[in-house]
Amino acid sequence: MASFSMSGLGGSGLNIEDMIAQLSVAENKKLNPYLQKQSNYSGQTSSWGKISSALDAVKSNLTKLQDEGFNGVSIGTNKAFNATASKGAIPNSYSVEVEQLAKAHKVGTAAQANNDTQLGDGAGLRKVVISTGEGKPIEVELKDDETSLVQIAKKINAKNGDVTAAVMSAEGGKYQLVLTSKKTGEDGEISISVEGDDKLGKVLNYKQGSSEPISENSAREITPAKNAIISIDGTKMERSTNTITDAIEGITLELREVSEKDPDDATKFKPETLSVTADTSKVKSLIEEFVKVYNNYLNTAATASAYKEPEKGSGGQLAQMNPSNGALFGDGTLRRLTSEMKSAISGSYGDADDLLKSLGSIGISVKFEEAKPGEERSGTLGLLSIDSKKLDEALKNNPNDVEALFLGKGAGQSLKGALEDVFKNYLGDNDSIPKTEGTISTAIKGLKEQGSRVEKQISRMQERIQDSLDRSRKEFQRLDLAMTEMNNMSQQLQSALLGIMG
């Protein structure tokens, strides 16, 4: 029997999912311009964030230099107290005796048989008022089922006032409520009064400053309030706290324990010597840190604005911008910022009679980058380096001039003053220009807004791409159906022809 065939007929053979996948790759290329913009805005935002942090580090260093650096002193170790120095401390020596530590006032109820028994008269609401010195009184309202020691303590502590309450064990398996002032010294003396419940008042009432209980069953003093008593160079003084900040200018005393008794006279205390000596090591370390954070700013700015040779095009195409360029390459704002920073660093400051007026005069100079033949330069220009020996000599022989150079004196200009103008404009760190309105914050805000718009464009484009793919899928499905029907018809014709020829 003769045979007859029609090539290509026998089912559509279309791989719709493969065809859709190929179309999806092609369609998604439409997103590339938007994705590139999104990446650019994100990179610029990140770079400005790093520059802001680097600039803020310079600002913070100068603030620390002013608060701590040129007031640098070292303090010896003492047993009865710990001393720390801040701005205003000057080298000196003091004789200190700690005669008494400040203690917090404690008041407790008489012992009660149970800690959960209601102690009120059951006549409705009553109020407990607790005062500590001149502090704001604590007012606690108690219901009939809230007059046990446990409930009273819970209600007092919920107020988070100037006293804490705790139920403690007492002799004979009994319990007592103990109130402790959060303030040490006589300023924290406790008084308690109950309004609207005489029965509970007999348990809780306590008069401030009373060393004896009103009656056998009323509250009594457990620990008296005591002020700290110290003597400095023979001058005695009392304070309500063991942290004393106003006895010696620039010195904070943390009292630890009462001084030892004088071995030769038990009625006297043995004094300890508080030694405050000049220390230039701290100011030097802060100046070294200044150089470090300033150089870090320059490196950060150089990375953000880096330029690389364009990539050569292939097949006669034009050269393309190098993707390794910094995110802020060509940004005029960053160029101005760096220029203003370098201008401030190279300025001359202080008064006319000062010997040291520039960073170079104290051993801080611009280091020029050296690169061997064939090596690529970093692109960071204007880095600072320190001549440590020259800086030591300046701090030793002319500390006031060095301070005037950095911080100024009188009406004289200073490095800090010049840089503060930069910080004000770019960081927005004062009242006239809020931080949110500084140049950098404004730039970041604009970039985020543009990024948000691009994100919406990407979303709309993705929707259009998906709609296009859905339409293509339906067209392919219709084509597949049509080809299948044609194949079926071809098979029927082929069968008919074979029947005729057979």
XYZ file of C-alpha atoms in Angstrom:
502
model
C 0.000 0.000 0.000
C 1.310 3.422 -0.905
C 1.815 5.955 1.965
C 1.316 9.728 2.139
C 2.487 12.185 4.860
C 2.279 15.953 5.550
C 5.327 17.260 7.488
C 4.554 19.369 10.620
C 1.097 18.071 11.164
C 0.644 16.053 14.260
C -0.022 18.515 17.153
C 1.107 22.090 17.657
C 4.293 21.280 19.582
C 4.373 24.800 21.044
C 6.272 25.207 24.373
C 4.280 28.171 25.633
C 6.072 28.530 29.000
C 9.485 28.606 27.334
C 8.281 31.237 24.876
C 6.801 33.328 27.724
C 10.073 33.055 29.661
C 12.003 34.363 26.652
C 9.540 37.194 26.208
C 9.798 38.001 29.932
C 13.579 38.403 29.658
C 13.151 40.754 26.717
C 10.319 42.739 28.318
C 12.113 43.143 31.645
C 14.952 44.950 29.892
C 12.550 47.892 29.827
C 13.073 48.114 33.598
C 16.843 48.615 33.312
C 16.808 52.436 32.988
C 14.562 52.731 36.045
C 16.562 50.189 38.048
C 19.748 52.074 37.188
C 18.196 55.317 38.437
C 17.049 53.580 41.597
C 20.553 52.214 42.175
C 22.076 55.659 41.587
C 19.744 57.372 44.062
C 20.346 54.656 46.649
C 24.119 54.910 46.211
C 24.045 58.702 46.513
C 21.879 58.524 49.628
C 24.257 56.029 51.219
C 27.298 58.125 50.311
C 25.807 61.282 51.796
C 25.002 59.334 54.963
C 28.644 58.260 55.284
C 29.874 61.799 54.620
C 27.463 63.173 57.246
C 28.780 60.653 59.803
C 32.400 61.480 58.955
C 31.710 65.215 59.252
C 29.862 64.718 62.547
C 32.897 62.835 63.902
C 35.060 65.930 63.262
C 32.482 68.111 65.026
C 32.250 65.743 68.010
C 36.020 65.652 68.352
C 36.259 69.454 68.543
C 33.480 69.514 71.153
C 35.349 66.942 73.214
C 38.565 68.913 72.759
C 36.817 71.968 74.195
C 35.118 70.144 77.075
C 37.946 67.859 78.121
C 41.156 68.383 76.184
C 42.733 71.622 77.346
C 41.457 71.122 80.871
C 43.364 67.871 80.986
C 44.375 66.819 84.480
C 45.156 63.516 86.121
C 43.862 62.593 89.561
C 45.413 60.251 92.091
C 43.672 57.261 93.661
C 42.008 57.572 97.077
C 40.354 55.095 99.412
C 37.513 57.036 101.025
C 36.400 58.720 97.800
C 36.807 58.635 94.042
C 37.467 61.902 92.211
C 36.901 62.664 88.526
C 37.723 65.849 86.627
C 35.708 67.816 84.092
C 35.886 71.263 82.528
C 37.284 73.857 84.929
C 39.526 71.544 86.937
C 42.939 73.041 87.627
C 46.106 71.447 89.026
C 46.156 71.631 92.823
C 46.331 69.550 95.984
C 43.635 69.201 98.654
C 43.332 67.557 102.068
C 40.029 65.658 102.286
C 38.316 63.906 105.212
C 35.052 61.971 104.878
C 33.365 62.178 108.277
C 29.950 60.766 107.389
C 28.259 59.196 104.358
C 24.807 60.270 103.232
C 22.163 57.661 104.002
C 18.579 57.226 102.858
C 15.705 57.456 105.328
C 13.847 54.234 106.137
C 10.516 54.034 107.929
C 8.712 50.815 108.859
C 5.399 49.786 110.365
C 5.094 47.840 113.586
C 5.173 44.077 113.049
C 1.882 42.618 111.760
C 0.728 39.051 112.159
C 0.018 38.595 108.431
C 1.032 40.367 105.260
C -2.343 39.890 103.540
C -4.745 40.910 106.324
C -6.777 44.062 105.620
C -5.716 46.758 108.096
C -8.326 49.412 107.215
C -11.706 50.088 108.781
C -13.681 48.906 105.746
C -15.470 52.217 105.358
C -14.652 52.889 101.693
C -11.813 54.791 99.996
C -8.946 56.238 101.987
C -5.858 58.158 100.913
C -2.230 57.655 101.969
C 0.033 60.701 101.466
C 3.807 60.160 101.526
C 6.174 63.141 101.492
C 9.954 63.283 101.138
C 11.528 66.651 101.966
C 10.436 69.214 99.414
C 9.664 66.585 96.758
C 6.250 66.050 95.210
C 4.066 64.025 97.633
C 2.862 60.589 96.615
C -0.895 60.153 96.971
C -2.223 56.601 97.004
C -5.920 55.768 97.112
C -6.807 52.409 98.679
C -10.029 50.450 98.443
C -11.276 48.261 101.290
C -9.538 45.186 99.829
C -6.248 47.072 99.274
C -5.191 47.802 102.862
C -2.971 44.762 103.469
C 0.815 45.246 103.652
C 1.286 43.537 100.282
C -1.392 45.627 98.534
C -0.180 48.897 100.077
C 3.396 48.194 98.900
C 2.141 47.352 95.424
C 0.102 50.554 95.149
C 2.964 52.742 96.410
C 5.499 51.255 93.985
C 3.058 51.691 91.095
C 3.315 55.457 91.618
C 7.073 55.332 90.889
C 7.630 58.249 93.249
C 10.462 59.184 95.595
C 10.079 56.138 97.860
C 10.099 52.375 97.403
C 8.009 49.997 99.488
C 8.768 46.424 100.490
C 7.184 43.883 102.829
C 9.915 42.469 105.082
C 9.985 39.603 107.544
C 9.946 40.583 111.215
C 10.591 38.681 114.455
C 8.237 35.905 115.432
C 7.159 35.105 111.874
C 5.521 38.511 111.512
C 5.772 41.132 108.744
C 6.366 44.847 108.402
C 6.063 47.370 105.569
C 9.311 49.307 105.011
C 9.461 52.547 103.010
C 12.870 53.684 101.741
C 13.532 57.130 100.319
C 15.168 57.249 96.905
C 16.923 60.427 98.036
C 19.802 60.247 100.452
C 20.290 62.803 103.220
C 17.851 64.948 105.139
C 16.250 66.135 101.884
C 14.749 62.664 101.609
C 13.150 62.405 105.080
C 9.837 60.565 104.901
C 6.491 61.477 106.456
C 3.283 59.442 106.116
C -0.320 60.431 106.769
C -3.586 58.589 106.184
C -6.799 60.441 105.353
C -10.235 58.867 105.801
C -9.224 55.799 107.821
C -8.157 56.267 111.458
C -7.563 52.554 111.927
C -5.057 52.371 109.051
C -3.602 55.716 110.174
C -2.569 54.194 113.503
C -0.459 51.695 111.519
C 1.040 53.980 108.863
C 1.144 57.552 110.213
C 4.677 58.860 110.684
C 5.813 62.434 111.257
C 8.849 63.554 109.274
C 11.955 63.848 111.418
C 10.467 61.928 114.345
C 12.881 59.430 115.859
C 10.244 57.909 118.193
C 6.976 56.182 117.118
C 3.725 57.955 117.988
C 2.515 54.798 119.749
C 3.603 51.202 120.191
C 1.717 50.065 117.070
C 2.527 52.997 114.794
C 5.278 53.356 112.215
C 8.808 54.101 113.374
C 12.191 55.111 111.994
C 14.416 52.207 110.951
C 17.369 54.109 109.479
C 17.750 57.856 110.067
C 18.396 60.170 107.144
C 21.973 61.441 107.174
C 23.771 64.060 105.158
C 27.284 63.482 103.915
C 29.855 65.434 105.918
C 33.294 66.132 104.477
C 36.141 68.445 105.271
C 38.307 69.966 102.511
C 41.419 71.803 103.640
C 39.825 72.212 107.061
C 36.497 73.566 105.780
C 33.583 71.347 106.800
C 30.518 71.007 104.556
C 27.311 68.950 104.413
C 25.572 67.601 101.321
C 22.475 65.421 100.967
C 24.163 63.049 98.519
C 27.399 61.097 98.310
C 28.032 62.567 94.857
C 29.423 66.055 95.411
C 29.980 68.344 92.440
C 30.145 71.796 94.016
C 32.940 71.510 96.547
C 35.890 71.930 94.140
C 35.400 73.490 90.715
C 35.635 70.921 87.945
C 35.938 67.996 90.392
C 33.247 65.429 91.205
C 33.677 63.484 94.441
C 32.021 60.083 94.861
C 32.170 59.263 98.570
C 32.848 55.580 99.235
C 33.431 55.194 102.962
C 34.177 57.120 106.133
C 37.837 58.070 106.447
C 40.059 56.114 108.838
C 40.631 57.466 112.296
C 43.870 59.292 113.011
C 46.121 56.730 114.765
C 47.472 59.487 117.002
C 44.086 60.960 117.928
C 40.965 58.779 117.786
C 38.744 61.864 117.891
C 40.009 62.983 114.497
C 39.932 61.545 110.988
C 43.008 60.764 108.946
C 42.988 63.054 105.884
C 43.713 61.837 102.349
C 45.456 63.961 99.730
C 43.532 64.676 96.539
C 46.200 65.377 93.904
C 45.148 67.117 90.694
C 48.077 67.398 88.276
C 48.337 68.815 84.762
C 48.130 66.230 81.972
C 48.788 67.070 78.304
C 48.451 63.462 77.164
C 44.679 63.779 76.804
C 44.768 66.911 74.664
C 47.465 65.350 72.503
C 45.411 62.194 71.991
C 42.376 64.311 71.051
C 44.451 66.316 68.545
C 45.693 63.033 67.086
C 42.079 61.869 66.914
C 41.176 65.136 65.146
C 43.740 64.415 62.433
C 42.405 60.872 62.149
C 38.722 61.828 61.783
C 39.544 64.691 59.406
C 41.552 62.314 57.187
C 38.674 59.847 57.383
C 36.344 62.550 56.082
C 38.687 63.224 53.133
C 38.915 59.496 52.331
C 35.133 59.130 52.533
C 34.621 62.132 50.248
C 37.274 60.855 47.809
C 35.574 57.442 47.598
C 32.189 59.067 47.022
C 33.529 61.304 44.228
C 36.045 58.867 42.686
C 36.624 59.025 38.927
C 37.692 56.078 36.769
C 38.587 56.017 33.092
C 35.549 55.315 30.827
C 35.181 51.741 29.679
C 36.083 51.248 26.011
C 33.141 50.423 23.767
C 33.109 47.322 21.570
C 32.124 47.065 17.916
C 32.525 50.761 17.286
C 30.320 51.761 20.247
C 31.137 54.880 22.250
C 33.016 54.542 25.524
C 30.722 54.045 28.514
C 30.920 55.700 31.953
C 32.850 53.477 34.343
C 30.504 51.870 36.898
C 33.332 52.111 39.452
C 32.907 55.887 39.642
C 31.884 57.204 43.045
C 28.167 57.646 43.653
C 28.704 61.418 44.011
C 31.171 61.831 41.159
C 30.835 65.366 39.793
C 28.582 66.509 42.685
C 29.106 70.256 43.171
C 27.835 70.276 46.774
C 30.436 67.738 47.855
C 33.194 69.662 46.058
C 32.218 72.858 47.899
C 32.052 71.080 51.245
C 35.524 69.577 50.866
C 36.922 72.875 49.630
C 35.520 74.682 52.688
C 36.937 72.027 55.024
C 40.408 72.325 53.483
C 40.223 76.122 53.596
C 39.443 76.035 57.323
C 42.266 73.581 57.986
C 44.824 75.765 56.207
C 43.704 79.000 57.907
C 45.582 81.221 60.337
C 44.003 81.790 63.754
C 44.594 83.277 67.190
C 45.643 86.779 68.210
C 48.407 88.873 66.661
C 50.793 88.211 69.542
C 50.373 84.434 69.448
C 53.402 82.464 68.305
C 51.402 79.513 67.020
C 48.698 80.468 64.513
C 48.351 77.507 62.152
C 48.278 73.736 62.316
C 51.629 73.678 60.552
C 53.194 75.638 63.404
C 52.385 72.827 65.880
C 53.557 69.995 63.627
C 50.385 69.180 61.661
C 50.973 69.460 57.934
C 49.479 68.354 54.640
C 50.939 65.078 53.445
C 51.385 64.808 49.685
C 50.662 61.361 48.313
C 53.582 59.537 46.830
C 53.069 56.775 44.288
C 55.659 54.615 42.621
C 55.721 54.397 38.812
C 52.798 52.286 37.627
C 50.907 52.558 40.919
C 47.450 54.101 41.006
C 46.945 57.060 43.333
C 44.155 56.880 45.874
C 42.647 60.176 44.764
C 42.597 61.528 48.349
C 44.317 64.914 48.452
C 45.154 67.024 51.489
C 45.590 64.336 54.155
C 47.178 65.546 57.399
C 50.198 64.097 59.182
C 51.623 64.839 62.632
C 55.159 65.571 63.739
C 54.702 64.157 67.252
C 57.856 65.751 68.648
C 56.902 69.223 67.419
C 53.365 68.826 68.825
C 54.770 67.796 72.226
C 56.993 70.896 72.296
C 54.067 73.176 71.404
C 51.853 71.698 74.143
C 54.665 71.938 76.685
C 55.950 75.441 75.885
C 52.877 77.240 74.489
C 49.719 75.414 75.642
C 47.650 78.611 75.644
C 48.568 79.352 72.021
C 47.599 75.822 70.991
C 44.280 76.213 72.784
C 43.688 79.596 71.088
C 44.481 78.039 67.697
C 41.874 75.309 68.124
C 39.266 76.994 70.326
C 40.007 80.730 70.207
C 40.218 83.265 73.028
C 38.476 86.578 73.363
C 37.422 87.853 69.956
C 40.114 85.856 68.133
C 39.207 83.433 65.349
C 39.769 79.707 65.811
C 39.801 76.489 63.828
C 36.695 75.319 65.713
C 34.869 78.547 64.865
C 35.706 78.259 61.166
C 34.602 74.618 61.033
C 31.420 75.353 62.990
C 30.274 77.515 60.075
C 30.708 74.450 57.849
C 28.896 72.204 60.330
C 26.051 74.717 60.615
C 25.459 74.851 56.860
C 25.941 71.202 55.994
C 24.824 69.402 59.171
C 22.331 72.040 60.289
C 23.334 71.751 63.915
C 22.118 74.944 65.539
C 18.884 76.795 66.222
C 18.939 78.891 63.042
C 19.342 75.880 60.753
C 17.754 72.707 62.219
C 19.490 69.414 61.481
C 16.662 68.401 59.178
C 17.320 71.479 57.040
C 21.094 71.193 56.697
C 22.460 70.898 53.169
C 23.207 67.186 53.533
C 19.817 66.330 55.049
C 18.115 68.320 52.302
C 20.096 66.441 49.638
C 19.228 63.074 51.189
C 15.557 64.050 51.427
C 15.521 64.989 47.727
C 17.220 61.734 46.728
C 14.745 59.676 48.738
C 11.834 61.490 47.106
C 13.274 60.812 43.641
C 13.892 57.207 44.604
C 10.282 56.915 45.744
C 9.046 58.257 42.398
C 11.249 55.814 40.484
C 9.966 52.975 42.659
C 6.413 53.855 41.621
C 7.513 53.983 37.953
C 9.091 50.541 38.319
C 5.884 49.210 39.857
C 3.781 50.613 36.984
C 6.221 49.247 34.378
C 6.137 45.815 36.006
C 2.350 45.864 35.819
C 2.490 46.776 32.117
C 5.036 44.032 31.463
C 2.859 41.501 33.252
C -0.206 42.620 31.256
C 1.792 42.223 28.027
C 2.956 38.727 29.032
C -0.620 37.759 29.944
C -1.823 38.910 26.509
C 0.983 37.008 24.808
C 0.146 33.880 26.785
C -3.484 34.059 25.601
C -2.338 34.605 21.986
C 0.010 31.624 22.207
C -2.796 29.548 23.681
C -5.118 30.543 20.795
C -2.327 29.752 18.314
C -1.743 26.414 19.994
C -5.461 25.620 19.778
C -5.615 26.662 16.092
C -2.527 24.587 15.206
C -3.939 21.617 17.090
C -7.182 21.871 15.117
C -5.217 22.156 11.860
C -3.194 19.077 12.788
C -6.363 17.170 13.564
C -7.853 18.224 10.221
C -4.613 17.221 8.474
C -4.779 13.786 10.043
C -8.387 13.398 8.915
C -7.492 14.413 5.350
C -4.516 12.091 5.349
C -6.708 9.211 6.485
C -9.260 10.029 3.772
C -6.581 10.164 1.045
C -5.066 6.886 2.198
C -8.526 5.342 2.054
C -9.018 6.562 -1.549
C -5.553 5.452 -2.624
C -5.887 2.141 -0.875
